[in-house]
CSV table of C-alpha atoms in Angstrom, one decimal:
chain,number,residue,atom,x,y,z
A,1,MET,CA,-7.8,48.0,16.7
A,2,ILE,CA,-7.7,44.8,14.6
A,3,SER,CA,-6.0,45.2,11.3
A,4,ARG,CA,-7.8,43.7,8.4
A,5,THR,CA,-4.9,44.1,6.0
A,6,PRO,CA,-3.1,40.8,5.4
A,7,PRO,CA,0.7,40.6,6.0
A,8,ARG,CA,2.8,41.4,2.9
A,9,PRO,CA,3.9,37.7,2.4
A,10,LEU,CA,0.3,36.7,2.4
A,11,ARG,CA,-0.6,39.4,-0.1
A,12,ARG,CA,2.2,38.3,-2.3
A,13,ALA,CA,1.1,34.6,-2.1
A,14,ARG,CA,-2.5,35.6,-3.0
A,15,ALA,CA,-1.3,37.7,-5.9
A,16,PHE,CA,0.9,34.9,-7.1
A,17,GLY,CA,-1.9,32.3,-6.8
A,18,LEU,CA,-4.3,34.6,-8.8
A,19,ALA,CA,-1.6,35.1,-11.4
A,20,ALA,CA,-1.1,31.3,-11.7
A,21,LEU,CA,-4.8,30.7,-12.0
A,22,ALA,CA,-5.0,33.3,-14.7
A,23,THR,CA,-2.7,31.2,-16.9
A,24,LEU,CA,-5.1,28.2,-16.9
A,25,PRO,CA,-7.8,27.9,-19.5
A,26,ALA,CA,-11.3,29.0,-18.5
A,27,THR,CA,-12.9,25.8,-19.8
A,28,VAL,CA,-11.5,22.4,-20.7
A,29,SER,CA,-13.1,20.3,-23.5
A,30,ALA,CA,-13.5,16.6,-23.3
A,31,ASP,CA,-10.6,15.9,-25.6
A,32,ALA,CA,-8.3,18.5,-24.0
A,33,THR,CA,-4.8,17.6,-22.9
A,34,VAL,CA,-3.5,18.1,-19.4
A,35,PRO,CA,-2.0,21.6,-18.9
A,36,VAL,CA,1.5,21.8,-17.4
A,37,HIS,CA,1.6,23.6,-14.0
A,38,PRO,CA,3.4,26.9,-14.2
A,39,LEU,CA,5.7,25.7,-11.3
A,40,ALA,CA,6.7,22.5,-13.1
A,41,ALA,CA,10.3,21.7,-13.6
A,42,PRO,CA,11.7,23.0,-17.0
A,43,GLU,CA,12.0,19.5,-18.4
A,44,ALA,CA,8.3,18.9,-17.6
A,45,ARG,CA,7.3,22.2,-19.3
A,46,ASP,CA,9.3,21.2,-22.4
A,47,ARG,CA,7.4,17.9,-22.8
A,48,PRO,CA,4.3,17.9,-24.9
A,49,ALA,CA,1.0,17.8,-22.9
A,50,ARG,CA,-0.6,14.4,-22.7
A,51,GLN,CA,-4.1,13.2,-22.5
A,52,ALA,CA,-5.4,12.8,-19.0
A,53,ALA,CA,-6.1,9.2,-17.9
A,54,SER,CA,-9.5,8.7,-16.3
A,55,CYS,CA,-9.7,7.3,-12.8
A,56,ALA,CA,-11.8,4.4,-14.1
A,57,ASP,CA,-8.9,3.4,-16.4
A,58,THR,CA,-6.2,3.7,-13.7
A,59,PRO,CA,-5.8,0.4,-11.8
A,60,GLY,CA,-5.0,1.9,-8.4
A,61,PHE,CA,-8.4,3.5,-8.1
A,62,SER,CA,-10.2,0.1,-8.1
A,63,THR,CA,-8.6,-1.2,-4.9
A,64,LEU,CA,-11.8,-0.7,-2.8
A,65,ASP,CA,-14.3,-1.8,-5.5
A,66,PHE,CA,-15.1,-5.0,-3.6
A,67,TRP,CA,-16.5,-2.9,-0.8
A,68,VAL,CA,-18.8,-0.7,-2.9
A,69,GLY,CA,-22.5,-1.2,-2.3
A,70,GLU,CA,-25.2,-1.0,0.4
A,71,TRP,CA,-24.6,-3.2,3.4
A,72,ASP,CA,-26.2,-4.4,6.7
A,73,VAL,CA,-23.4,-4.7,9.3
A,74,LEU,CA,-23.6,-7.5,11.8
A,75,VAL,CA,-21.7,-8.5,14.9
A,76,GLY,CA,-22.6,-12.1,15.4
A,77,GLU,CA,-26.3,-12.3,14.4
A,78,GLU,CA,-27.1,-8.7,15.5
A,79,VAL,CA,-27.4,-5.9,13.0
A,80,VAL,CA,-25.4,-3.0,14.5
A,81,GLY,CA,-25.6,-0.6,11.6
A,82,ALA,CA,-25.9,0.1,7.9
A,83,ASN,CA,-23.2,1.3,5.6
A,84,THR,CA,-23.3,2.6,2.1
A,85,ILE,CA,-20.0,2.7,0.2
A,86,GLU,CA,-20.0,4.6,-3.1
A,87,LYS,CA,-17.6,5.7,-5.8
A,88,ILE,CA,-17.8,9.4,-6.4
A,89,LEU,CA,-16.3,12.1,-8.6
A,90,ASP,CA,-16.3,9.9,-11.6
A,91,GLY,CA,-14.6,7.0,-9.7
A,92,CYS,CA,-11.8,9.2,-8.3
A,93,ALA,CA,-12.7,8.7,-4.7
A,94,VAL,CA,-14.8,6.5,-2.4
A,95,MET,CA,-17.3,7.8,0.1
A,96,GLU,CA,-18.5,5.8,3.2
A,97,HIS,CA,-21.9,6.7,4.9
A,98,TRP,CA,-22.2,4.8,8.2
A,99,VAL,CA,-25.3,4.8,10.5
A,100,ASP,CA,-25.2,2.7,13.6
A,101,ALA,CA,-28.3,1.1,15.3
A,102,THR,CA,-28.7,4.2,17.5
A,103,GLY,CA,-28.7,6.6,14.5
A,104,ALA,CA,-25.2,8.0,15.1
A,105,GLU,CA,-23.5,8.7,11.8
A,106,GLY,CA,-19.9,8.7,10.5
A,107,LYS,CA,-18.5,9.4,7.0
A,108,SER,CA,-15.2,8.6,5.4
A,109,LEU,CA,-13.6,9.9,2.3
A,110,PHE,CA,-11.1,7.5,0.7
A,111,PHE,CA,-8.8,8.8,-2.0
A,112,TYR,CA,-5.9,7.5,-4.1
A,113,HIS,CA,-2.9,9.4,-5.3
A,114,PRO,CA,-1.5,7.8,-8.4
A,115,VAL,CA,1.9,9.5,-8.2
A,116,THR,CA,2.7,8.2,-4.8
A,117,ASP,CA,0.6,5.0,-5.2
A,118,THR,CA,-1.0,5.8,-1.8
A,119,TRP,CA,-4.6,5.4,-0.5
A,120,LYS,CA,-5.7,7.6,2.4
A,121,GLN,CA,-8.9,7.8,4.6
A,122,VAL,CA,-10.4,10.6,6.5
A,123,TRP,CA,-13.1,9.5,9.0
A,124,VAL,CA,-15.4,12.1,10.7
A,125,THR,CA,-18.3,11.8,13.1
A,126,GLU,CA,-20.5,14.2,14.9
A,127,SER,CA,-18.3,13.3,17.9
A,128,ALA,CA,-15.1,14.6,16.4
A,129,THR,CA,-14.2,16.3,19.6
A,130,GLN,CA,-13.9,12.9,21.3
A,131,VAL,CA,-11.1,10.4,21.0
A,132,GLY,CA,-11.8,8.3,17.9
A,133,GLY,CA,-14.4,10.6,16.5
A,134,LEU,CA,-12.0,11.8,13.9
A,135,LYS,CA,-9.4,9.6,12.2
A,136,GLU,CA,-6.9,9.7,9.4
A,137,LYS,CA,-5.4,6.5,8.0
A,138,THR,CA,-3.2,5.3,5.2
A,139,LEU,CA,-3.2,2.1,3.3
A,140,ILE,CA,-0.3,0.1,4.6
A,141,ALA,CA,-0.9,-3.4,3.2
A,142,THR,CA,-2.8,-5.4,0.6
A,143,PHE,CA,-3.4,-9.1,0.8
A,144,ASP,CA,-3.6,-12.0,-1.7
A,145,ASP,CA,-7.3,-12.5,-0.9
A,146,GLY,CA,-8.0,-8.9,-2.0
A,147,GLY,CA,-8.1,-7.5,1.5
A,148,VAL,CA,-6.6,-4.2,2.5
A,149,ARG,CA,-5.3,-2.6,5.7
A,150,PHE,CA,-5.4,1.0,6.7
A,151,GLN,CA,-3.6,2.3,9.7
A,152,GLY,CA,-3.2,5.7,11.5
A,153,GLU,CA,-2.7,7.3,14.9
A,154,ILE,CA,-5.3,8.7,17.2
A,155,PRO,CA,-3.9,11.5,19.3
A,156,THR,CA,-5.2,11.6,22.9
A,157,PRO,CA,-4.9,14.3,25.5
A,158,ASP,CA,-3.3,12.2,28.2
A,159,VAL,CA,-1.7,8.9,27.0
A,160,GLY,CA,-0.1,10.0,23.7
A,161,SER,CA,-1.1,8.5,20.4
A,162,ILE,CA,-2.9,5.2,19.9
A,163,LEU,CA,-2.3,3.2,16.8
A,164,ASP,CA,-5.5,2.3,15.0
A,165,ARG,CA,-5.9,0.0,12.0
A,166,THR,CA,-8.8,-1.3,9.9
A,167,THR,CA,-8.6,-4.5,7.9
A,168,LEU,CA,-11.2,-5.2,5.2
A,169,THR,CA,-11.4,-8.7,3.9
A,170,PRO,CA,-13.7,-9.9,1.0
A,171,ASN,CA,-15.1,-13.3,1.8
A,172,PRO,CA,-15.9,-16.0,-0.8
A,173,ASP,CA,-19.7,-15.8,0.0
A,174,GLY,CA,-19.8,-12.1,-1.0
A,175,THR,CA,-19.6,-10.7,2.5
A,176,VAL,CA,-16.9,-8.5,3.8
A,177,ARG,CA,-15.2,-8.6,7.2
A,178,GLN,CA,-14.2,-5.4,8.9
A,179,LEU,CA,-11.8,-5.7,11.8
A,180,ILE,CA,-10.7,-2.6,13.7
A,181,GLU,CA,-7.9,-2.9,16.2
A,182,ILE,CA,-5.9,-0.5,18.5
A,183,SER,CA,-2.5,-0.7,20.0
A,184,ARG,CA,-0.2,1.3,22.1
A,185,ASP,CA,3.1,-0.3,21.1
A,186,GLY,CA,2.4,-1.6,17.6
A,187,GLU,CA,3.0,-5.2,18.7
A,188,SER,CA,0.0,-6.2,20.8
A,189,TRP,CA,-3.4,-5.4,19.3
A,190,GLN,CA,-6.8,-5.2,20.9
A,191,THR,CA,-10.0,-5.7,18.9
A,192,SER,CA,-12.4,-2.8,19.1
A,193,PHE,CA,-14.8,-3.8,16.3
A,194,ASP,CA,-15.2,-7.1,14.4
A,195,ALA,CA,-18.2,-7.2,12.0
A,196,VAL,CA,-19.4,-8.8,8.8
A,197,TYR,CA,-20.9,-6.7,6.0
A,198,ARG,CA,-23.9,-8.4,4.2
A,199,ARG,CA,-25.3,-6.9,1.1
A,200,ARG,CA,-28.7,-5.4,1.6
A,201,GLU,CA,-31.4,-7.0,-0.5
């Protein structure tokens, strides 16, 4: 018979989580200050609560602003897909909506953590069971021209992990170049996608 009673540690964790939630206010007004988490260090609990900074007013959240918009994506002169990049959640994250020329879709959520000063990407397609159909990347470089580079690893069932990186470069004419490369050793890189984003009229 399958027991439906959770183990004792899980029950304690749930009880603790509910107790912690119970200490938070039911509603937060527009001018409310940031509550201090119950598990915060004593010195943090002793400090007065401060006003929350909006994502729009925090510089790190604007890193991908150059890519926001509706785009036709071209390889050479051929349109290979369309992409919509939008800021969501009051500017606290960026959502990518990709559709290629065959109708296949993919979506990314990009988010920035201001404490660690780190951007991350989660890419998911309807082919997530296949190699490359699901990716996670972290921002590893920014460039003087405003470009950015995200990199991660793609696990494979037979040859280990493959390094995968995406470089986005804003061009002077308002287009954006997207270069996706893969590598097995981190030294030699092979281009898997090289396209130009042109704003849709």
